[in-house]
PDB file of C-alpha atoms and ligand atoms in Angstrom:
ATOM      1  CA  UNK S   1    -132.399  26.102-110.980  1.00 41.00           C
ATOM      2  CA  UNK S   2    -135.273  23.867-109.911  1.00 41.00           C
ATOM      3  CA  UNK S   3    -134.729  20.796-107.706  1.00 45.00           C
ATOM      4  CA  UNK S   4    -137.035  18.700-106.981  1.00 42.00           C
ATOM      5  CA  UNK S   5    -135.613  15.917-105.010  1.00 47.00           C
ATOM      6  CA  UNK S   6    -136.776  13.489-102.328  1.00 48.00           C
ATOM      7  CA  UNK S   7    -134.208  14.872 -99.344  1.00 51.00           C
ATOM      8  CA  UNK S   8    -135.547  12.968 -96.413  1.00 75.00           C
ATOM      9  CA  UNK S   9    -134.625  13.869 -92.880  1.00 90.00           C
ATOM     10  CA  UNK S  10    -131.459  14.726 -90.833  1.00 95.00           C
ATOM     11  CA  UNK S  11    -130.756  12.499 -88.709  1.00 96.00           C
ATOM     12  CA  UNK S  12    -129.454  13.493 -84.829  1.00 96.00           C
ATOM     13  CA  UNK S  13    -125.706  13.405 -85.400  1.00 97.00           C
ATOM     14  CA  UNK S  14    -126.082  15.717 -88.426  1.00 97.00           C
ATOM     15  CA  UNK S  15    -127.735  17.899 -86.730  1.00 97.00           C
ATOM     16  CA  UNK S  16    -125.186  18.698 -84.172  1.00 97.00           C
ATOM     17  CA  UNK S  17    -122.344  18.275 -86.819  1.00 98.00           C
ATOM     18  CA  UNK S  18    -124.151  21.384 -88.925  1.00 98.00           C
ATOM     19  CA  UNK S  19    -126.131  22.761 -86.031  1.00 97.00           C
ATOM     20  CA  UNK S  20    -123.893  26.450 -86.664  1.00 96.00           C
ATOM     21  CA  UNK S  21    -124.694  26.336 -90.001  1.00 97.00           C
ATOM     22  CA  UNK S  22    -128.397  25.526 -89.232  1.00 96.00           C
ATOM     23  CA  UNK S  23    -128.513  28.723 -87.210  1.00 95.00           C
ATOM     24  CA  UNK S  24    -127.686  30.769 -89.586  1.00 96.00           C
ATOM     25  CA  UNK S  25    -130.350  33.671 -91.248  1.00 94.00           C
ATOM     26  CA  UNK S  26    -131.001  32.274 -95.126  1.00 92.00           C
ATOM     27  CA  UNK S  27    -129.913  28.564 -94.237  1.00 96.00           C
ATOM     28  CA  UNK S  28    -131.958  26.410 -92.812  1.00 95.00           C
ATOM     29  CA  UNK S  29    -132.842  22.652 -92.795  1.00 96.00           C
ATOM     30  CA  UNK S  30    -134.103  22.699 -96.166  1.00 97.00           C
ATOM     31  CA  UNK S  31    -130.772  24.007 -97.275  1.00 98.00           C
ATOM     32  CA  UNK S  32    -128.955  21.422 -95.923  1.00 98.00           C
ATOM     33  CA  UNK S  33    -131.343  18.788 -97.042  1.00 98.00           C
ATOM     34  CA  UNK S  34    -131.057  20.193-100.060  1.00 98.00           C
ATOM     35  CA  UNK S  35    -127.451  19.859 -99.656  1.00 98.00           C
ATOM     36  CA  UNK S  36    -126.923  16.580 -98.342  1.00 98.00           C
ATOM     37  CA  UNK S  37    -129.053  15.266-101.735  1.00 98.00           C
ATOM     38  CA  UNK S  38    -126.738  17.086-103.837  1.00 98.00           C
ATOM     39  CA  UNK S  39    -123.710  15.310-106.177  1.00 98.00           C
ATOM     40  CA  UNK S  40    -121.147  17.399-107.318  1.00 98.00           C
ATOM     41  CA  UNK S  41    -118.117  16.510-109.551  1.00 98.00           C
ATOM     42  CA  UNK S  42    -114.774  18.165-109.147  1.00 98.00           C
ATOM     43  CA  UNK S  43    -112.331  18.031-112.031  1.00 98.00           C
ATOM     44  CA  UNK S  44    -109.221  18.511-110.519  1.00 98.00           C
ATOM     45  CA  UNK S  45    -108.312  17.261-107.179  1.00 98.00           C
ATOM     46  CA  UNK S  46    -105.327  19.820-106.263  1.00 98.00           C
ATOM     47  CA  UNK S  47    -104.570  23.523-105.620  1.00 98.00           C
ATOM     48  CA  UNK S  48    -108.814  24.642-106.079  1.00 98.00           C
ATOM     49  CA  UNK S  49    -109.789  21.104-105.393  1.00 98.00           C
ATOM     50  CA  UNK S  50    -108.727  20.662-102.085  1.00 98.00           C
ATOM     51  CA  UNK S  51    -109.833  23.914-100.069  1.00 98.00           C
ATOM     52  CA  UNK S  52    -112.927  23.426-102.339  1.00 98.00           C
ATOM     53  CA  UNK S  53    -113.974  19.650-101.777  1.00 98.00           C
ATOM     54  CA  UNK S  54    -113.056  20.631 -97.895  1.00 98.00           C
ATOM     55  CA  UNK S  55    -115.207  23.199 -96.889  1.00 98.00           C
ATOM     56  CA  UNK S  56    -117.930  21.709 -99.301  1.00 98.00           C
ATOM     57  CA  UNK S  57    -117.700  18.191 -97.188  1.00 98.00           C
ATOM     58  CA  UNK S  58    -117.497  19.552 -93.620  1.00 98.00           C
ATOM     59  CA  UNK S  59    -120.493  22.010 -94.688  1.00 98.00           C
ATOM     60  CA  UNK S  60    -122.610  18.510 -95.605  1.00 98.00           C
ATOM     61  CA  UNK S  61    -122.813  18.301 -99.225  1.00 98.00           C
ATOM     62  CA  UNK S  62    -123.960  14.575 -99.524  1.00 98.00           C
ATOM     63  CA  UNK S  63    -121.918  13.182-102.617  1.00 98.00           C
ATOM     64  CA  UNK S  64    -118.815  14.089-103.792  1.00 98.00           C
ATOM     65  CA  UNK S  65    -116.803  12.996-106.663  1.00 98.00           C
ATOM     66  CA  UNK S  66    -113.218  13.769-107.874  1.00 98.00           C
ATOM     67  CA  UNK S  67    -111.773  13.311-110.529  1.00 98.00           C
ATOM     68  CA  UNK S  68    -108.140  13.582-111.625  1.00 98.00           C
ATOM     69  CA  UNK S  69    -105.343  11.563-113.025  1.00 97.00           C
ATOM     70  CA  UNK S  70    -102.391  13.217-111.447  1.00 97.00           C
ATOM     71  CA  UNK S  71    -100.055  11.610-108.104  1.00 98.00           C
ATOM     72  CA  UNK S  72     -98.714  14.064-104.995  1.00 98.00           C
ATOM     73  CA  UNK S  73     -95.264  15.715-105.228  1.00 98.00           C
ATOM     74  CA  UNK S  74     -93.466  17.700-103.122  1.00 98.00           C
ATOM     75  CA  UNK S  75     -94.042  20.606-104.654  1.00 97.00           C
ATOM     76  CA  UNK S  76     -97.989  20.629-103.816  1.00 98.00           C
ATOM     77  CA  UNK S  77     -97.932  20.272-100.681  1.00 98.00           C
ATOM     78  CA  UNK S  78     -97.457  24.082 -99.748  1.00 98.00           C
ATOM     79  CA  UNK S  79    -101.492  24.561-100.716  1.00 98.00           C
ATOM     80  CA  UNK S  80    -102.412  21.252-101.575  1.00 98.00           C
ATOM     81  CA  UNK S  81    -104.015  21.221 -98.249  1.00 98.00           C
ATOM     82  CA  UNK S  82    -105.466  17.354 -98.597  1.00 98.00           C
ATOM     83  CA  UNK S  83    -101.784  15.571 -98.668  1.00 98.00           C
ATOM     84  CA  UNK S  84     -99.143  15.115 -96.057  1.00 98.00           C
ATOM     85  CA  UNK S  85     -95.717  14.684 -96.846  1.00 98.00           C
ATOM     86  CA  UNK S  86     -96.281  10.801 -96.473  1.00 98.00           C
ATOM     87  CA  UNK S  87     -98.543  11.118 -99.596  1.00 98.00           C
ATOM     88  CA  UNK S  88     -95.772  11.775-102.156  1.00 98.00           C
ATOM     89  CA  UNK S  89     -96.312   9.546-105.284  1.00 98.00           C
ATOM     90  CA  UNK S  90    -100.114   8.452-104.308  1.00 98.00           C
ATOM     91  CA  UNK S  91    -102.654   9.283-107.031  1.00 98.00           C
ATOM     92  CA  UNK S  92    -104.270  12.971-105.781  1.00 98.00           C
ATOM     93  CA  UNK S  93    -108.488  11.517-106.577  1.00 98.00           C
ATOM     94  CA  UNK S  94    -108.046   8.655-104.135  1.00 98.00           C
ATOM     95  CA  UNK S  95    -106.208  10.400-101.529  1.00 98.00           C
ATOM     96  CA  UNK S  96    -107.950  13.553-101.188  1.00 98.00           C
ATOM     97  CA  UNK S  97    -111.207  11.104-101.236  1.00 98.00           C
ATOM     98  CA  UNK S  98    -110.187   9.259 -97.964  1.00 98.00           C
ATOM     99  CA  UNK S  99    -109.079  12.357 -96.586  1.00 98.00           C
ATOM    100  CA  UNK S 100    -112.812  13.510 -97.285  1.00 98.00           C
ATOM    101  CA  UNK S 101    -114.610  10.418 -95.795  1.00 98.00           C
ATOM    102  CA  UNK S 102    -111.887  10.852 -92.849  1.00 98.00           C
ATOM    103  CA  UNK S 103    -112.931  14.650 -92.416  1.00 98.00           C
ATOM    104  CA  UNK S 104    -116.717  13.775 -92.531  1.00 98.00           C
ATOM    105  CA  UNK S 105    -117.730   9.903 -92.295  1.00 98.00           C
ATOM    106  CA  UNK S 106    -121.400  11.313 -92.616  1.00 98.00           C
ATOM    107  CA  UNK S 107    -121.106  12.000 -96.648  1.00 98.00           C
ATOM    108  CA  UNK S 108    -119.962  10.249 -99.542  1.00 98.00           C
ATOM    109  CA  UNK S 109    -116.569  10.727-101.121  1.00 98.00           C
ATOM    110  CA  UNK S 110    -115.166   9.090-103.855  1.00 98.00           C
ATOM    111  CA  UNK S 111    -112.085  10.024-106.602  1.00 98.00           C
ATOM    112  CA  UNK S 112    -111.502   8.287-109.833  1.00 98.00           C
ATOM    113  CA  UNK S 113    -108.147   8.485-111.265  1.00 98.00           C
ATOM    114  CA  UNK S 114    -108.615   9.745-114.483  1.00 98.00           C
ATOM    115  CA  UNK S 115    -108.453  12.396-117.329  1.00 97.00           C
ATOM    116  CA  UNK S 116    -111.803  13.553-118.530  1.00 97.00           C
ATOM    117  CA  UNK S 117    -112.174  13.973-122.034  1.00 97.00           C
ATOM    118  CA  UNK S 118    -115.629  14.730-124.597  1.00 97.00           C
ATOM    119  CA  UNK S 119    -115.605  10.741-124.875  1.00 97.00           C
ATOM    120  CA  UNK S 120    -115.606   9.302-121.563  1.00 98.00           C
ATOM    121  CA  UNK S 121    -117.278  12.154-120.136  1.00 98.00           C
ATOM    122  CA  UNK S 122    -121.064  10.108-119.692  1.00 98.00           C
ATOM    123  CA  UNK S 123    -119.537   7.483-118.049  1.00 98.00           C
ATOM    124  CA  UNK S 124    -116.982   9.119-115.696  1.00 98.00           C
ATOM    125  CA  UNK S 125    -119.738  11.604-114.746  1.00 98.00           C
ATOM    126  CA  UNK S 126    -122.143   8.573-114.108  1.00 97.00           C
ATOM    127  CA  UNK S 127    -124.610  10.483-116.250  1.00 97.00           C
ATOM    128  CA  UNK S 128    -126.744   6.781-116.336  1.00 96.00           C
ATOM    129  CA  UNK S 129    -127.751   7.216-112.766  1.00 94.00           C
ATOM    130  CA  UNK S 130    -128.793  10.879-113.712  1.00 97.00           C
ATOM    131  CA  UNK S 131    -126.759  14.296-114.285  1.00 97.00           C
ATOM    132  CA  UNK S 132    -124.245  15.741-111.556  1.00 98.00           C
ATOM    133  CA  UNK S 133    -125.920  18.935-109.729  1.00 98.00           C
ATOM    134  CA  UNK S 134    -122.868  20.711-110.329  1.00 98.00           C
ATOM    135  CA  UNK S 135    -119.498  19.956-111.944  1.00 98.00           C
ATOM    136  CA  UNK S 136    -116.405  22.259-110.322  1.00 98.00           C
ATOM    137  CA  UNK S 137    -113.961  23.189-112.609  1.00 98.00           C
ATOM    138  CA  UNK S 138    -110.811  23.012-110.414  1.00 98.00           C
ATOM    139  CA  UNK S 139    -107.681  22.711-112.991  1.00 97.00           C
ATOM    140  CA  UNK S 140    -105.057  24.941-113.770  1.00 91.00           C
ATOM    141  CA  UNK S 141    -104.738  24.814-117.422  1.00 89.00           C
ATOM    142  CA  UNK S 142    -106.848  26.309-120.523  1.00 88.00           C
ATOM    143  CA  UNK S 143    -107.008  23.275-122.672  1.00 91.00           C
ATOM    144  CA  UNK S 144    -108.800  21.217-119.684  1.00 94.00           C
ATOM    145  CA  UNK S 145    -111.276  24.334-118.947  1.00 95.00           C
ATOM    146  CA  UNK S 146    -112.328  24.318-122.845  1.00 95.00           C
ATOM    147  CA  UNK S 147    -113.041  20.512-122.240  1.00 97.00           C
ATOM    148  CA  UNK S 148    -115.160  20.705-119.366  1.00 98.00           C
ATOM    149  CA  UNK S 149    -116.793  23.774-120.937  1.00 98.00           C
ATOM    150  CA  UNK S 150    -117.766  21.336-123.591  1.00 97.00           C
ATOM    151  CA  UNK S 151    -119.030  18.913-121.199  1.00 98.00           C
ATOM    152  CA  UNK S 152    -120.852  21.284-119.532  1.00 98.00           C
ATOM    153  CA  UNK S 153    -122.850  23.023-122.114  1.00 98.00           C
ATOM    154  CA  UNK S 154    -123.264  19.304-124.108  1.00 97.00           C
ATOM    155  CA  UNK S 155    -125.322  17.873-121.113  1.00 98.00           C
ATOM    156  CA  UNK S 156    -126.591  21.328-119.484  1.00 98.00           C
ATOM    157  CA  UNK S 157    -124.721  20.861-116.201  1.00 98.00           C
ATOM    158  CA  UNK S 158    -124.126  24.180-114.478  1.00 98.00           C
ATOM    159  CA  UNK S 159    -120.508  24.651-114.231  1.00 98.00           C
ATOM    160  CA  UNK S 160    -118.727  26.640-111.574  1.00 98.00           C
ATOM    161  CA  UNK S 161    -115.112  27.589-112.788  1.00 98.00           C
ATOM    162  CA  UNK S 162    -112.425  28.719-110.474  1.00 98.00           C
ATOM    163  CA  UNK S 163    -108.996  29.800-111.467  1.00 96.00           C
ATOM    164  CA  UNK S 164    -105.577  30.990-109.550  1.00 96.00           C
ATOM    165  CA  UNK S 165    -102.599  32.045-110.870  1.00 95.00           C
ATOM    166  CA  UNK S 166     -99.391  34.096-108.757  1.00 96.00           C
ATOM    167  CA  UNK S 167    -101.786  36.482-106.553  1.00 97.00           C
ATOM    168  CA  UNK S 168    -105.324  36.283-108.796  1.00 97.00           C
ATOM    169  CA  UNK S 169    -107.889  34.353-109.300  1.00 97.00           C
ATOM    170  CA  UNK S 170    -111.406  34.192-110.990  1.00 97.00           C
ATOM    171  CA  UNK S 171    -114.978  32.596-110.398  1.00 98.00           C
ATOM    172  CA  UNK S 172    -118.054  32.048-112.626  1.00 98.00           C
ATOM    173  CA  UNK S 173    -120.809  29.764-112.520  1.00 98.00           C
ATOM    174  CA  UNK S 174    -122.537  29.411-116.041  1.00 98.00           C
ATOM    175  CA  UNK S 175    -125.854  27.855-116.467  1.00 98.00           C
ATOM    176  CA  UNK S 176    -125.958  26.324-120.105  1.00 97.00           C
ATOM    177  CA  UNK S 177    -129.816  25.098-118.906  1.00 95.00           C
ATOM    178  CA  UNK S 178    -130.878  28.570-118.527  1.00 96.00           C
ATOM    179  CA  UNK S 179    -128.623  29.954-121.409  1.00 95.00           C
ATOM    180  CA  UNK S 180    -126.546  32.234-119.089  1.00 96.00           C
ATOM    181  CA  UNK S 181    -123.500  32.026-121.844  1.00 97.00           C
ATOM    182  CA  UNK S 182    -120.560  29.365-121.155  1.00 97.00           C
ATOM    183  CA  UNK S 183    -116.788  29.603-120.671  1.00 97.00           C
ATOM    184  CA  UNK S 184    -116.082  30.537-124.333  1.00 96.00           C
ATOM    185  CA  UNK S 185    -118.629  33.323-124.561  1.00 96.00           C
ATOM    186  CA  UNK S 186    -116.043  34.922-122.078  1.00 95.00           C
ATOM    187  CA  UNK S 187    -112.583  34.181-122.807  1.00 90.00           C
ATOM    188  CA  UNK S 188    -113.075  33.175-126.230  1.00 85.00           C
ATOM    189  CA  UNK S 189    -110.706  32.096-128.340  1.00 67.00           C
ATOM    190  CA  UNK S 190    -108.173  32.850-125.788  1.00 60.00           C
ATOM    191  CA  UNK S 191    -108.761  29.990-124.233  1.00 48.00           C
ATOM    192  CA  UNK S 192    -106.754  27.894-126.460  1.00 51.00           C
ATOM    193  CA  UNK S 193    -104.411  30.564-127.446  1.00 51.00           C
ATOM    194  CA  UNK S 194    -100.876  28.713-127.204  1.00 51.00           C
ATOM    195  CA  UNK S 195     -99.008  31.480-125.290  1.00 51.00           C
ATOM    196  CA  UNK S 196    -102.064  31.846-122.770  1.00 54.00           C
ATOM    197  CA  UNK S 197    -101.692  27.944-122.514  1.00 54.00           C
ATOM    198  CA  UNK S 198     -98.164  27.953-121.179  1.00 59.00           C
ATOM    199  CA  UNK S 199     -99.312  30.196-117.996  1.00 65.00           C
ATOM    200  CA  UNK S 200    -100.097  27.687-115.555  1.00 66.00           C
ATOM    201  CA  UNK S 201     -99.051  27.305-111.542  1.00 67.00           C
ATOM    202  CA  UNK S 202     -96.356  25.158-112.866  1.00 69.00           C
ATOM    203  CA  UNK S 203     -94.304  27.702-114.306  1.00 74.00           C
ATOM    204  CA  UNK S 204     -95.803  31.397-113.167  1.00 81.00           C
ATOM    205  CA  UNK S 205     -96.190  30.241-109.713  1.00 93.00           C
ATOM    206  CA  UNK S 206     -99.090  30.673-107.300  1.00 96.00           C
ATOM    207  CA  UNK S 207     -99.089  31.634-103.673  1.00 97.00           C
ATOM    208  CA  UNK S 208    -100.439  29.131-101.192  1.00 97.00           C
ATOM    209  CA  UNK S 209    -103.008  31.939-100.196  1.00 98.00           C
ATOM    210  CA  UNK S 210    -104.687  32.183-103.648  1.00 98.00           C
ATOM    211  CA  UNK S 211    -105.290  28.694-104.100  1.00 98.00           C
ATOM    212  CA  UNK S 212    -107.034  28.545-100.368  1.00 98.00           C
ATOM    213  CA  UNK S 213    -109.308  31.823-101.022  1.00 98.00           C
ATOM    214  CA  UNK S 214    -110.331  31.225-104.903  1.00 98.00           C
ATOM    215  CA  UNK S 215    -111.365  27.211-103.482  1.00 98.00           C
ATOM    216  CA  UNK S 216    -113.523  28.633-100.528  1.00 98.00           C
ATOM    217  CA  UNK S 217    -114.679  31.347-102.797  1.00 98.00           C
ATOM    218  CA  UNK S 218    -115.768  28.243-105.565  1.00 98.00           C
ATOM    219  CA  UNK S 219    -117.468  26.755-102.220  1.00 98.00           C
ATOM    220  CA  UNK S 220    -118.933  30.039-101.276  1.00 98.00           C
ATOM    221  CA  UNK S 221    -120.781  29.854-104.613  1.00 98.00           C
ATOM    222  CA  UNK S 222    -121.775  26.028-104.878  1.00 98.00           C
ATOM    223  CA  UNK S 223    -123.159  26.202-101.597  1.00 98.00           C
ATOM    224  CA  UNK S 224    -125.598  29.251-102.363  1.00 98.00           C
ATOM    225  CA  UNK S 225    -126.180  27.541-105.701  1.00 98.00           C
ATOM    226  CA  UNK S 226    -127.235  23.934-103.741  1.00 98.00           C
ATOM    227  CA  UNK S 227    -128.492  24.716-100.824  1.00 98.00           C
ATOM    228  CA  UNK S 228    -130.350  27.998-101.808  1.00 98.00           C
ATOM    229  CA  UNK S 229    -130.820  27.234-105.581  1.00 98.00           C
ATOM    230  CA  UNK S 230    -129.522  30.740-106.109  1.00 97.00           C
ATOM    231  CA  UNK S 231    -126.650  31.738-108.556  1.00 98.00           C
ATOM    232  CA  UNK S 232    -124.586  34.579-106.663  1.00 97.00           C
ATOM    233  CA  UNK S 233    -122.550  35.258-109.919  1.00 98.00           C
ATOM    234  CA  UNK S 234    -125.082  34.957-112.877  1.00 97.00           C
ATOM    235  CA  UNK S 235    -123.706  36.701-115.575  1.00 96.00           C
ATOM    236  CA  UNK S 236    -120.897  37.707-113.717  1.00 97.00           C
ATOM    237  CA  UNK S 237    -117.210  36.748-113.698  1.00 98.00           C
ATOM    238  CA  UNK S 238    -115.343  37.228-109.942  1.00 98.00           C
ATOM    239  CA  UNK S 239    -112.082  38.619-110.211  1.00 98.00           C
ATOM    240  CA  UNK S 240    -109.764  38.432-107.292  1.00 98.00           C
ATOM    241  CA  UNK S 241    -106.692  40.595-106.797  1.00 98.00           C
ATOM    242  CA  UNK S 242    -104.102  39.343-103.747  1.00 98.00           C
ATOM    243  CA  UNK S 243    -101.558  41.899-104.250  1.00 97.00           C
ATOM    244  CA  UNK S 244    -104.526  44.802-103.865  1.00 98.00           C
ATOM    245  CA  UNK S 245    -106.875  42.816-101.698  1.00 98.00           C
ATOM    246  CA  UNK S 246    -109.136  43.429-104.038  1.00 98.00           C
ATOM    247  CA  UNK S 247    -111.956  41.819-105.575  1.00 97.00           C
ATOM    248  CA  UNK S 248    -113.976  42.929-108.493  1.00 97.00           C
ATOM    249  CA  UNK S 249    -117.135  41.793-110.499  1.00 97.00           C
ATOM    250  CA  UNK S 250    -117.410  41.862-114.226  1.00 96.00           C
ATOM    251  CA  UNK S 251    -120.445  42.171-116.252  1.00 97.00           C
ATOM    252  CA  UNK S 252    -120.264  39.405-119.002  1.00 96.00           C
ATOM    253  CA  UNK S 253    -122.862  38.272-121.863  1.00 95.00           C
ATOM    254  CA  UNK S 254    -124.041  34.975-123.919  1.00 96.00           C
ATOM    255  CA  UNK S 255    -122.091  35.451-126.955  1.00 95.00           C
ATOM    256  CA  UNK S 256    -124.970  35.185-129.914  1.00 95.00           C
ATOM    257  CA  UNK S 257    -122.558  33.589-132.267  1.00 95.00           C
ATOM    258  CA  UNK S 258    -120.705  31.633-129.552  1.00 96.00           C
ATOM    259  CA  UNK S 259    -119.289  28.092-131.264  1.00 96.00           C
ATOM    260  CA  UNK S 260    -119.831  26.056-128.012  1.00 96.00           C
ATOM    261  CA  UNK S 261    -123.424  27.126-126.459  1.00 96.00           C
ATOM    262  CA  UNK S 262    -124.750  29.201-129.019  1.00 94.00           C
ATOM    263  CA  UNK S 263    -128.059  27.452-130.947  1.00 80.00           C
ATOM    264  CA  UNK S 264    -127.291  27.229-134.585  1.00 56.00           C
TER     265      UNK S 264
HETATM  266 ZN1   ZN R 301    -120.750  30.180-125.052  1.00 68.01          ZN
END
């Protein structure tokens, strides 16, 4: 990943506002200039979205942008941790963005309320003003992933993928720019497999714990990945276990013959 950016300074309030992050060994100013000048996109604004978009806002990323086309029930609100029960029926993008700007007037937050497809991808991503850093996949269904897959390989945008289902989840971060393989080089054709389709939070379940670890473990990642333009998971697919505790990392490979990212 190279950035070369013009990040400026940090101004006195944002300095106390990150000063324990400051502190720490391996981050430093840079890192959260480097930060503050970044724009990510988050597809999904719910169960990933909102731990994710949370912890990436009060650490300082500078511009944030959901997207999602979905309103608040009832039902999300045991790990939806953005909404309050008054939000029932509001459109997820917007709310969770106001929540954002609430949680950290310092950064910019903004949701569009929206599905994004292969067609209005360039505009919804504002690709005209320049590609997004990083674009979060935080959805719960295959179809969507295989989309933003597509998106992601299309316009090289590294693409960090979270998932959580019941007790597990998984993580990768592909890099389509530096031909680290993509999405389909490691499910494959699974991903639009009809009977792995129907698995989705809305009828297996998920616990509200899963959701909250498999987001902060998605921020975990973008956060190295922005602020210290290092990949923690290159060629490697995170695999979280509840039930166990247990979390395990899987070796994975650019498929040569892959359909989406491969170079015919
Ligand atoms: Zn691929």
């Amino acid at each position: 990943m190279a950035h070369s950016k013009e990040t400026g300074q940090l101004a006195d309030e944002e300095l106390l506002r990150y000063a324990r992050q400051i502190l720490l060994d391996g981050w430093d100013i840079d890192a959260q200039l480097r930060l503050k000048a970044s724009r990510v996109v988050m597809i999904g604004a719910g169960g990933l979205g909102c731990p994710a978009s949370e912890t990436l806002v009060r650490a300082g990323l500078g511009r944030v942008h959901l997207i999602d086309d979905d309103v608040i029930e009832a039902s999300n609100l045991q790990r939806q941790t953005l909404f309050l029960p008054e939000d029932i029926g509001k459109p997820k993008a917007l709310t969770a963005a106001q929540m954002l700007t609430k949680i950290n007037p310092l950064i910019s937050a903004r949701g569009t309320v929206a599905r994004l497809s292969e067609d209005n991808a360039y505009e919804l991503l504002d690709m005209a003003s320049g590609k997004p850093d990083l674009l979060l996949d935080c959805t719960d269904n295959f179809a969507t992933r295989d989309i933003i897959n597509r998106i992601s390989v299309r316009y090289q945008i590294p693409l960090l993928s979270a998932s959580a289902i019941a007790m597990q989840g998984q993580l990768a971060l592909y890099e389509p720019q530096l031909d680290t393989g993509c999405y389909h080089c490691v499910f494959g054709s699974v991903v639009l497999d009809a009977e792995a389709d129907e698995r989705t939070c809305a009828n297996s379940g998920v616990l509200a714990s899963t959701t909250a670890i498999m987001g902060n473990l998605q921020a975990n990642a973008a956060l190295q990945y922005l602020g210290l333009t290092k990949n923690p998971l290159t060629n490697k697919l995170l695999i979280w276990d509840g039930s166990q505790m247990q979390q395990r990392m899987m070796g994975y490979r650019k498929d040569a013959y892959c359909p989406i990212c491969a170079k015919h």
